[in-house]
mmCIF file with all atom_site columns, C-alpha atoms in Angstrom:
data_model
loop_
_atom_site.group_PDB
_atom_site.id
_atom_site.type_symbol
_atom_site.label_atom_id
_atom_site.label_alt_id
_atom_site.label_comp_id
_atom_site.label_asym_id
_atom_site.label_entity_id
_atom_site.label_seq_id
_atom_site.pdbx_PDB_ins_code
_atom_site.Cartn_x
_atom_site.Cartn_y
_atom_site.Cartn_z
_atom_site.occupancy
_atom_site.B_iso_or_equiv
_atom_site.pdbx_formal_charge
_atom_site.auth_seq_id
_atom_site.auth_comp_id
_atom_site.auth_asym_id
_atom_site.auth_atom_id
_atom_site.pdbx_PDB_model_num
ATOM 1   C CA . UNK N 1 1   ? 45.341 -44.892 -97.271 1.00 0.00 ? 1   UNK N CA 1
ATOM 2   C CA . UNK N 1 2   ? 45.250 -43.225 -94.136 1.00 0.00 ? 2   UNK N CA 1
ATOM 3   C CA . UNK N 1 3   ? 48.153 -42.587 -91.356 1.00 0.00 ? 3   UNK N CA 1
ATOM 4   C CA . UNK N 1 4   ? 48.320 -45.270 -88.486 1.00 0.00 ? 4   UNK N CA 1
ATOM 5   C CA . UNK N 1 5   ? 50.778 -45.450 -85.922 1.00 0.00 ? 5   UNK N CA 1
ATOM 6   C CA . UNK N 1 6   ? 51.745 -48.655 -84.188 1.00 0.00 ? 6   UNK N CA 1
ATOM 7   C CA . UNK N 1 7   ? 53.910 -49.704 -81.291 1.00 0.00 ? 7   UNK N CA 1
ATOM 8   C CA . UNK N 1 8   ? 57.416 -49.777 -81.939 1.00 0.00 ? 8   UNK N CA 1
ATOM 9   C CA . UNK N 1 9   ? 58.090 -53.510 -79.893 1.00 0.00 ? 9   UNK N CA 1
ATOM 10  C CA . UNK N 1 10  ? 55.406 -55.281 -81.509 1.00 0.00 ? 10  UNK N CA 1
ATOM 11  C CA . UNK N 1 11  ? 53.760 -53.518 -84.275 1.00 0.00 ? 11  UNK N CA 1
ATOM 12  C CA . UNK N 1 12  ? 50.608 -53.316 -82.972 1.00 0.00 ? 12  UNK N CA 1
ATOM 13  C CA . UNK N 1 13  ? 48.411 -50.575 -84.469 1.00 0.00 ? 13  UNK N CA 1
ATOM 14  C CA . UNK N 1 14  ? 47.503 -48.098 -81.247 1.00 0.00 ? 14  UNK N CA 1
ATOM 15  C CA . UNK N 1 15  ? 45.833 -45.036 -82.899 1.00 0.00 ? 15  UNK N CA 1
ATOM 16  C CA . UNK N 1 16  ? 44.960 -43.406 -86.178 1.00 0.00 ? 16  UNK N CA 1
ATOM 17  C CA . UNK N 1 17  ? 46.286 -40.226 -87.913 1.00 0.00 ? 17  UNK N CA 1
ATOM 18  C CA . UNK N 1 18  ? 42.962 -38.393 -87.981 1.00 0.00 ? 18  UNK N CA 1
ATOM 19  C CA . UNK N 1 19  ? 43.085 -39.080 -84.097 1.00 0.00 ? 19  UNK N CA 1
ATOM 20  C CA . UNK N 1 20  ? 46.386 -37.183 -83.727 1.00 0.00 ? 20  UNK N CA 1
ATOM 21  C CA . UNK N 1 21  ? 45.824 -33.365 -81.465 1.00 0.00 ? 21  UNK N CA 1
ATOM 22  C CA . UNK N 1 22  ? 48.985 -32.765 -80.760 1.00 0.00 ? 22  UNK N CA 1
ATOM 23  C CA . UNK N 1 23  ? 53.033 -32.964 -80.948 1.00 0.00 ? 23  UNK N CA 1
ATOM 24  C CA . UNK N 1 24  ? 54.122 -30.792 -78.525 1.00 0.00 ? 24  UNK N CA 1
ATOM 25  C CA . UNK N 1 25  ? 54.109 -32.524 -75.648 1.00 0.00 ? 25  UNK N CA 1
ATOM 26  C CA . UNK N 1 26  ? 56.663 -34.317 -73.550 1.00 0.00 ? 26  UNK N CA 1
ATOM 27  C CA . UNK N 1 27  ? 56.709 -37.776 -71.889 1.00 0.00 ? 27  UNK N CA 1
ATOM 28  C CA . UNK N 1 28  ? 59.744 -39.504 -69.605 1.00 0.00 ? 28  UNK N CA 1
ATOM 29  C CA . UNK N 1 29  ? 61.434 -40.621 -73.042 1.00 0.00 ? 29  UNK N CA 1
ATOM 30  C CA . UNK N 1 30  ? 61.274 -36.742 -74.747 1.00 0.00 ? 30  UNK N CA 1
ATOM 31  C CA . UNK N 1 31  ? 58.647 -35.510 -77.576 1.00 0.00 ? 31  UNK N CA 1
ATOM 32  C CA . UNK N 1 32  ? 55.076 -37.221 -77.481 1.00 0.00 ? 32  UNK N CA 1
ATOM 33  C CA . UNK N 1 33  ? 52.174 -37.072 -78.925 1.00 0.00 ? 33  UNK N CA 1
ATOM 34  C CA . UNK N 1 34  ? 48.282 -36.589 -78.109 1.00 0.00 ? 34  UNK N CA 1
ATOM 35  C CA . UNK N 1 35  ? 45.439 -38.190 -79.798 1.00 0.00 ? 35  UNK N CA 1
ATOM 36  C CA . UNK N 1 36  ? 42.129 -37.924 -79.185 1.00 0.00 ? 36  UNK N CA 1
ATOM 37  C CA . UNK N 1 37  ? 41.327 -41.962 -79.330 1.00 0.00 ? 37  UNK N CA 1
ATOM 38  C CA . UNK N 1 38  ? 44.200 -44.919 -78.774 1.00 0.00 ? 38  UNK N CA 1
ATOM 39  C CA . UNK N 1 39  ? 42.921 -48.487 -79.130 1.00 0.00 ? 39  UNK N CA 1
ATOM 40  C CA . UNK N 1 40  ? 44.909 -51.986 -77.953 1.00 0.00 ? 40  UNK N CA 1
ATOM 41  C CA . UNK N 1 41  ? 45.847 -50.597 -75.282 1.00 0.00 ? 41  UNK N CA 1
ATOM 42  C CA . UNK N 1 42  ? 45.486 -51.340 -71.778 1.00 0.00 ? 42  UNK N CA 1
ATOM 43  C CA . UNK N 1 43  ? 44.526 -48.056 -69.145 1.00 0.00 ? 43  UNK N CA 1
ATOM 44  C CA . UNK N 1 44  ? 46.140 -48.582 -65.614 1.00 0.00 ? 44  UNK N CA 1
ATOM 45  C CA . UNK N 1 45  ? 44.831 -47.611 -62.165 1.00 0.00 ? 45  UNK N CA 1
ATOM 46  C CA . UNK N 1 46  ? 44.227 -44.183 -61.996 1.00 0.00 ? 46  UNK N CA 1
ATOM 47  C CA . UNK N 1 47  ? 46.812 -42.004 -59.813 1.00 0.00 ? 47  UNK N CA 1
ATOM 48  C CA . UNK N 1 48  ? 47.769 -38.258 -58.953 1.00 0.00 ? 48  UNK N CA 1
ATOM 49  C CA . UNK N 1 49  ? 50.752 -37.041 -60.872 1.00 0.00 ? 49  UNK N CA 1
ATOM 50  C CA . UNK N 1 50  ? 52.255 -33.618 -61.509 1.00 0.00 ? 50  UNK N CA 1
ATOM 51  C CA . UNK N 1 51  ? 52.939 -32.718 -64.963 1.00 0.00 ? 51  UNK N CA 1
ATOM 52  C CA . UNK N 1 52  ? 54.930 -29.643 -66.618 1.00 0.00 ? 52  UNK N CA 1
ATOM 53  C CA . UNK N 1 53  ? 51.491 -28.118 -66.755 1.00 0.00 ? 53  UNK N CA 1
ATOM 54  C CA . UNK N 1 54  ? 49.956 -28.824 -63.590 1.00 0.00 ? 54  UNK N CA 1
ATOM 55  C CA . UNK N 1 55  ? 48.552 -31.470 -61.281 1.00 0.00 ? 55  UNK N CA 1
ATOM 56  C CA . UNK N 1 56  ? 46.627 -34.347 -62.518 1.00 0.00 ? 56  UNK N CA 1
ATOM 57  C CA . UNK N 1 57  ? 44.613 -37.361 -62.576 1.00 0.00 ? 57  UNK N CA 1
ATOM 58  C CA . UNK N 1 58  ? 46.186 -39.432 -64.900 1.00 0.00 ? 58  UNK N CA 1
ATOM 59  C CA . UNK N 1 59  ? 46.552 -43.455 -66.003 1.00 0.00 ? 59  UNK N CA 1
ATOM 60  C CA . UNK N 1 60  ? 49.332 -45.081 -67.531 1.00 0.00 ? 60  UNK N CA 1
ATOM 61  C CA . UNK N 1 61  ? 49.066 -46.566 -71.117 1.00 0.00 ? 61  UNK N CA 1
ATOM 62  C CA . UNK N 1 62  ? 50.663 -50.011 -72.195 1.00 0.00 ? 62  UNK N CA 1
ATOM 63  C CA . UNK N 1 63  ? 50.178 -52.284 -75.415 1.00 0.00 ? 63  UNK N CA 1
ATOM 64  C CA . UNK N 1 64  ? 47.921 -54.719 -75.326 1.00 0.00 ? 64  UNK N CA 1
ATOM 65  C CA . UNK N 1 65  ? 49.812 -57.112 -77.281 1.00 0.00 ? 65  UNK N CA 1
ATOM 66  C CA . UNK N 1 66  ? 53.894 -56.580 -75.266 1.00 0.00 ? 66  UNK N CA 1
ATOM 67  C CA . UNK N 1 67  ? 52.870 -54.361 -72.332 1.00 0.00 ? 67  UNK N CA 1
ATOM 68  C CA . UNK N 1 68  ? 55.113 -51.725 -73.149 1.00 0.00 ? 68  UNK N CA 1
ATOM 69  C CA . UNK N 1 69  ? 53.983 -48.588 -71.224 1.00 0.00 ? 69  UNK N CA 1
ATOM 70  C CA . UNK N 1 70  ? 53.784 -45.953 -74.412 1.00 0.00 ? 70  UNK N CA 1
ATOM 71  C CA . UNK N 1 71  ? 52.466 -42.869 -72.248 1.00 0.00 ? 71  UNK N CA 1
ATOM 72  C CA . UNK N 1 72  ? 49.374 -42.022 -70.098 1.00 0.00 ? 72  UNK N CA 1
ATOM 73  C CA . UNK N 1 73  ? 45.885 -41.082 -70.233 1.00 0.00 ? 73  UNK N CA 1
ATOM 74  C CA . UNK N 1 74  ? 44.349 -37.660 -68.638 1.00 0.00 ? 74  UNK N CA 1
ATOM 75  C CA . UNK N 1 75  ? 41.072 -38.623 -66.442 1.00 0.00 ? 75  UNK N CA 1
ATOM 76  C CA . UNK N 1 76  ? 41.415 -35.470 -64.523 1.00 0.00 ? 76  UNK N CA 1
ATOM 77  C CA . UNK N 1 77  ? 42.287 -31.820 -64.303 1.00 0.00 ? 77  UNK N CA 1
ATOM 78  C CA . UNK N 1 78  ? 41.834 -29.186 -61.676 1.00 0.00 ? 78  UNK N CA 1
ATOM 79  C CA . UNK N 1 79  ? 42.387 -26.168 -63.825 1.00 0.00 ? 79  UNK N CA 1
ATOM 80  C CA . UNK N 1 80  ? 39.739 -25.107 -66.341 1.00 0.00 ? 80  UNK N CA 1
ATOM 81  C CA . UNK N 1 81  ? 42.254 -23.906 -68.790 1.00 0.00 ? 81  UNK N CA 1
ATOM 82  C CA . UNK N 1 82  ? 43.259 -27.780 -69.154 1.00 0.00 ? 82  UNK N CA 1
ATOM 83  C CA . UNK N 1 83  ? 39.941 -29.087 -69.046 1.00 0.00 ? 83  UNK N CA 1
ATOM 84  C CA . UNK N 1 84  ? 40.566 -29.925 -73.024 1.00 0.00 ? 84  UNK N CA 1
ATOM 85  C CA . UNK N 1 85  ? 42.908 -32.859 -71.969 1.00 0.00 ? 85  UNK N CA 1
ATOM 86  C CA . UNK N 1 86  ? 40.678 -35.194 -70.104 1.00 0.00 ? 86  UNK N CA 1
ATOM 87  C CA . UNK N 1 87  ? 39.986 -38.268 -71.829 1.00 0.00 ? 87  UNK N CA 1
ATOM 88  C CA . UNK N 1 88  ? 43.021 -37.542 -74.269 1.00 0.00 ? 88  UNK N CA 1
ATOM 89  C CA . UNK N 1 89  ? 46.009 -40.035 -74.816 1.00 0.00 ? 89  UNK N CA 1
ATOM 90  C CA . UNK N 1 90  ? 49.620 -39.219 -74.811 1.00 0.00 ? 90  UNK N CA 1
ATOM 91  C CA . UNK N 1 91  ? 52.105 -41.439 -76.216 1.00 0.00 ? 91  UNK N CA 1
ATOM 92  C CA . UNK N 1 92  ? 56.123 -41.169 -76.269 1.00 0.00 ? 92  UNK N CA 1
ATOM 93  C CA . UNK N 1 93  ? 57.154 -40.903 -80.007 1.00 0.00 ? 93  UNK N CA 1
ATOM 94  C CA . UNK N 1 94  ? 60.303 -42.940 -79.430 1.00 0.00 ? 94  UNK N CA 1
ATOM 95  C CA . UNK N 1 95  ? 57.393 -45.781 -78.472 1.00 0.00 ? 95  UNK N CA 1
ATOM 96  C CA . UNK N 1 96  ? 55.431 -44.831 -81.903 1.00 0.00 ? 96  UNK N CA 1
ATOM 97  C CA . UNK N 1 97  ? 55.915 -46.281 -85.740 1.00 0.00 ? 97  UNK N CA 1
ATOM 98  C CA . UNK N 1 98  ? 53.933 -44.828 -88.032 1.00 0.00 ? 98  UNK N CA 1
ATOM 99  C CA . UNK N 1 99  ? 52.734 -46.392 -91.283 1.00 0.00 ? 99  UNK N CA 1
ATOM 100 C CA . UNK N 1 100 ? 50.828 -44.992 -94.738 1.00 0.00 ? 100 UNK N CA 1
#
């Protein structure tokens, strides 16, 4: 049985263990995670934000099922060494419940 994680409101499932990049990022909440695919979720307009690492093009995340925003995507980044984060979800872990 493999890892899923769901959203905390509603128990939707949102993305897949094997999917998981990273933990060491940060969202408003505090510790959040990146995975490389997310599914029932909904991808917002896309808008310029600046993160702890740099400026961005970015779009917010919510459930699909209780339109909860859990995080953002990345659609763009100006600096090469970032380049590895476009197209890569990051979702709050106080948003997350994960499940075997």
């Amino acid at each position: 049985t493999l890892l899923k994680y769901f959203c905390r409101n509603c128990e939707n499932p949102l993305a897949l263990g094997e999917d998981l990049i990273s933990k060491k990022f940060v969202g408003a909440s505090g510790p959040a995670f990146m995975f490389s695919h997310a599914m029932n979720v909904v991808v917002g307009p896309k808008i310029g934000r600046k993160l702890l690492t740099g400026s961005y093009v970015v779009a917010d995340v919510m459930c699909s099922k209780c339109g909860e925003k859990l995080g953002w995507k990345y659609v763009e980044t100006f600096n090469l060494k970032q380049r590895y984060k476009e197209g890569m979800f990051v979702i709050e872990k106080l948003k997350l419940t994960k499940k075997y």
